[in-house]
């Protein structure tokens, strides 16, 4: 098994051909360790000795993506009270919840406009 840093991928000679010459040979134990590290949010790097290593992921999340994800959550949270209001069985609490969610979504949409 080899690790190729340019694609951040693992290459197996039984599947992949050709394998780039600068791909790093790794053992089965290293492969398992690297996969486990990725699952914990770490990133695979190549150290000064040319071997694979795990580092903390210091990437700053893209604010636009975070806003879009939050807007999706708001949409999902809005469904039940909106359905009740549409069916005529909604309560004052449903109306208040929809208003609260819409205010939060509106603020996020405004922020999103400033980022694009």
PDB file of C-alpha atoms in Angstrom:
ATOM      1  CA  UNK A   1       0.000   0.000   0.000  1.00  0.00           C
ATOM      2  CA  UNK A   2       1.164   3.522  -0.752  1.00  0.00           C
ATOM      3  CA  UNK A   3       0.029   7.014   0.204  1.00  0.00           C
ATOM      4  CA  UNK A   4       0.061   9.746  -2.444  1.00  0.00           C
ATOM      5  CA  UNK A   5       0.030  13.222  -0.902  1.00  0.00           C
ATOM      6  CA  UNK A   6      -0.994  15.080  -4.073  1.00  0.00           C
ATOM      7  CA  UNK A   7      -4.382  13.363  -4.053  1.00  0.00           C
ATOM      8  CA  UNK A   8      -4.459  12.575  -0.314  1.00  0.00           C
ATOM      9  CA  UNK A   9      -5.211   9.029  -1.315  1.00  0.00           C
ATOM     10  CA  UNK A  10      -4.127   5.480  -0.683  1.00  0.00           C
ATOM     11  CA  UNK A  11      -2.978   3.416  -3.627  1.00  0.00           C
ATOM     12  CA  UNK A  12      -2.905  -0.360  -3.867  1.00  0.00           C
ATOM     13  CA  UNK A  13      -0.846  -1.863  -6.683  1.00  0.00           C
ATOM     14  CA  UNK A  14      -3.468  -4.595  -7.099  1.00  0.00           C
ATOM     15  CA  UNK A  15      -6.001  -1.911  -8.047  1.00  0.00           C
ATOM     16  CA  UNK A  16      -4.116   1.187  -9.168  1.00  0.00           C
ATOM     17  CA  UNK A  17      -1.704   1.402 -12.055  1.00  0.00           C
ATOM     18  CA  UNK A  18       0.540   3.175 -12.566  1.00  0.00           C
ATOM     19  CA  UNK A  19       1.446   4.358  -9.070  1.00  0.00           C
ATOM     20  CA  UNK A  20       3.353   7.661  -8.983  1.00  0.00           C
ATOM     21  CA  UNK A  21       6.999   7.334  -8.045  1.00  0.00           C
ATOM     22  CA  UNK A  22       6.705   9.816  -5.176  1.00  0.00           C
ATOM     23  CA  UNK A  23       3.939   7.848  -3.426  1.00  0.00           C
ATOM     24  CA  UNK A  24       5.072   6.759   0.049  1.00  0.00           C
ATOM     25  CA  UNK A  25       5.156   3.053   0.911  1.00  0.00           C
ATOM     26  CA  UNK A  26       3.174   2.296   4.087  1.00  0.00           C
ATOM     27  CA  UNK A  27       2.614  -0.850   6.121  1.00  0.00           C
ATOM     28  CA  UNK A  28      -0.783  -2.284   6.944  1.00  0.00           C
ATOM     29  CA  UNK A  29      -0.354  -0.982  10.513  1.00  0.00           C
ATOM     30  CA  UNK A  30       0.467   2.529   9.229  1.00  0.00           C
ATOM     31  CA  UNK A  31      -2.561   2.371   6.935  1.00  0.00           C
ATOM     32  CA  UNK A  32      -4.832   1.487   9.863  1.00  0.00           C
ATOM     33  CA  UNK A  33      -3.268   4.228  12.029  1.00  0.00           C
ATOM     34  CA  UNK A  34      -3.710   6.834   9.286  1.00  0.00           C
ATOM     35  CA  UNK A  35      -7.344   5.877   8.678  1.00  0.00           C
ATOM     36  CA  UNK A  36      -8.030   6.010  12.399  1.00  0.00           C
ATOM     37  CA  UNK A  37      -6.405   9.429  12.612  1.00  0.00           C
ATOM     38  CA  UNK A  38      -8.499  10.735   9.738  1.00  0.00           C
ATOM     39  CA  UNK A  39     -11.632   9.460  11.464  1.00  0.00           C
ATOM     40  CA  UNK A  40     -10.596  11.562  14.494  1.00  0.00           C
ATOM     41  CA  UNK A  41     -10.332  14.671  12.307  1.00  0.00           C
ATOM     42  CA  UNK A  42      -6.583  14.657  11.783  1.00  0.00           C
ATOM     43  CA  UNK A  43      -4.889  15.169   8.424  1.00  0.00           C
ATOM     44  CA  UNK A  44      -2.203  13.027   6.851  1.00  0.00           C
ATOM     45  CA  UNK A  45       1.042  14.837   6.185  1.00  0.00           C
ATOM     46  CA  UNK A  46       4.503  13.866   4.998  1.00  0.00           C
ATOM     47  CA  UNK A  47       7.211  14.604   7.570  1.00  0.00           C
ATOM     48  CA  UNK A  48      10.793  15.774   6.990  1.00  0.00           C
ATOM     49  CA  UNK A  49      11.957  12.162   6.747  1.00  0.00           C
ATOM     50  CA  UNK A  50       9.506  11.557   3.898  1.00  0.00           C
ATOM     51  CA  UNK A  51       7.219   9.346   6.002  1.00  0.00           C
ATOM     52  CA  UNK A  52       3.509   9.694   6.635  1.00  0.00           C
ATOM     53  CA  UNK A  53       2.413  11.433   9.812  1.00  0.00           C
ATOM     54  CA  UNK A  54      -0.784  12.733  11.382  1.00  0.00           C
ATOM     55  CA  UNK A  55      -1.323  16.390  12.230  1.00  0.00           C
ATOM     56  CA  UNK A  56      -4.110  18.381  13.795  1.00  0.00           C
ATOM     57  CA  UNK A  57      -6.489  19.829  11.233  1.00  0.00           C
ATOM     58  CA  UNK A  58      -6.121  23.581  11.658  1.00  0.00           C
ATOM     59  CA  UNK A  59      -8.219  24.488   8.647  1.00  0.00           C
ATOM     60  CA  UNK A  60     -10.768  27.187   9.321  1.00  0.00           C
ATOM     61  CA  UNK A  61     -14.219  26.048   8.189  1.00  0.00           C
ATOM     62  CA  UNK A  62     -15.687  28.072   5.349  1.00  0.00           C
ATOM     63  CA  UNK A  63     -18.260  30.351   6.978  1.00  0.00           C
ATOM     64  CA  UNK A  64     -20.512  30.117   3.909  1.00  0.00           C
ATOM     65  CA  UNK A  65     -20.718  26.350   4.256  1.00  0.00           C
ATOM     66  CA  UNK A  66     -21.489  26.651   7.957  1.00  0.00           C
ATOM     67  CA  UNK A  67     -24.294  29.138   7.222  1.00  0.00           C
ATOM     68  CA  UNK A  68     -25.784  26.905   4.526  1.00  0.00           C
ATOM     69  CA  UNK A  69     -25.730  23.940   6.910  1.00  0.00           C
ATOM     70  CA  UNK A  70     -27.425  26.014   9.599  1.00  0.00           C
ATOM     71  CA  UNK A  71     -30.083  27.158   7.109  1.00  0.00           C
ATOM     72  CA  UNK A  72     -30.762  23.497   6.279  1.00  0.00           C
ATOM     73  CA  UNK A  73     -31.244  22.776   9.994  1.00  0.00           C
ATOM     74  CA  UNK A  74     -33.639  25.707  10.289  1.00  0.00           C
ATOM     75  CA  UNK A  75     -35.634  24.451   7.298  1.00  0.00           C
ATOM     76  CA  UNK A  76     -35.914  21.015   8.890  1.00  0.00           C
ATOM     77  CA  UNK A  77     -36.936  22.471  12.249  1.00  0.00           C
ATOM     78  CA  UNK A  78     -39.615  24.582  10.537  1.00  0.00           C
ATOM     79  CA  UNK A  79     -41.455  21.664   8.956  1.00  0.00           C
ATOM     80  CA  UNK A  80     -43.458  20.451  11.940  1.00  0.00           C
ATOM     81  CA  UNK A  81     -44.821  23.805  13.098  1.00  0.00           C
ATOM     82  CA  UNK A  82     -45.512  24.890   9.505  1.00  0.00           C
ATOM     83  CA  UNK A  83     -47.341  21.634   8.801  1.00  0.00           C
ATOM     84  CA  UNK A  84     -49.489  22.162  11.907  1.00  0.00           C
ATOM     85  CA  UNK A  85     -50.245  25.747  10.918  1.00  0.00           C
ATOM     86  CA  UNK A  86     -51.119  24.684   7.360  1.00  0.00           C
ATOM     87  CA  UNK A  87     -53.416  21.947   8.650  1.00  0.00           C
ATOM     88  CA  UNK A  88     -55.170  24.415  10.920  1.00  0.00           C
ATOM     89  CA  UNK A  89     -54.018  22.658  14.090  1.00  0.00           C
ATOM     90  CA  UNK A  90     -51.151  25.004  14.861  1.00  0.00           C
ATOM     91  CA  UNK A  91     -50.857  26.709  18.203  1.00  0.00           C
ATOM     92  CA  UNK A  92     -49.498  30.056  19.283  1.00  0.00           C
ATOM     93  CA  UNK A  93     -46.302  28.216  20.177  1.00  0.00           C
ATOM     94  CA  UNK A  94     -46.061  26.974  16.564  1.00  0.00           C
ATOM     95  CA  UNK A  95     -46.485  30.540  15.280  1.00  0.00           C
ATOM     96  CA  UNK A  96     -43.819  31.789  17.677  1.00  0.00           C
ATOM     97  CA  UNK A  97     -41.441  28.984  16.699  1.00  0.00           C
ATOM     98  CA  UNK A  98     -41.829  29.729  12.976  1.00  0.00           C
ATOM     99  CA  UNK A  99     -41.230  33.441  13.631  1.00  0.00           C
ATOM    100  CA  UNK A 100     -38.141  32.648  15.708  1.00  0.00           C
ATOM    101  CA  UNK A 101     -36.725  30.312  13.061  1.00  0.00           C
ATOM    102  CA  UNK A 102     -37.439  32.789  10.265  1.00  0.00           C
ATOM    103  CA  UNK A 103     -35.686  35.582  12.159  1.00  0.00           C
ATOM    104  CA  UNK A 104     -32.609  33.367  12.582  1.00  0.00           C
ATOM    105  CA  UNK A 105     -32.705  32.338   8.915  1.00  0.00           C
ATOM    106  CA  UNK A 106     -33.076  35.941   7.808  1.00  0.00           C
ATOM    107  CA  UNK A 107     -30.022  36.990   9.813  1.00  0.00           C
ATOM    108  CA  UNK A 108     -28.009  34.121   8.318  1.00  0.00           C
ATOM    109  CA  UNK A 109     -29.142  34.977   4.786  1.00  0.00           C
ATOM    110  CA  UNK A 110     -28.096  38.596   5.365  1.00  0.00           C
ATOM    111  CA  UNK A 111     -24.679  37.448   6.557  1.00  0.00           C
ATOM    112  CA  UNK A 112     -24.375  35.097   3.603  1.00  0.00           C
ATOM    113  CA  UNK A 113     -24.985  38.008   1.226  1.00  0.00           C
ATOM    114  CA  UNK A 114     -21.971  39.822   2.701  1.00  0.00           C
ATOM    115  CA  UNK A 115     -19.731  36.801   2.083  1.00  0.00           C
ATOM    116  CA  UNK A 116     -20.497  36.217  -1.589  1.00  0.00           C
TER     117      UNK A 116
END
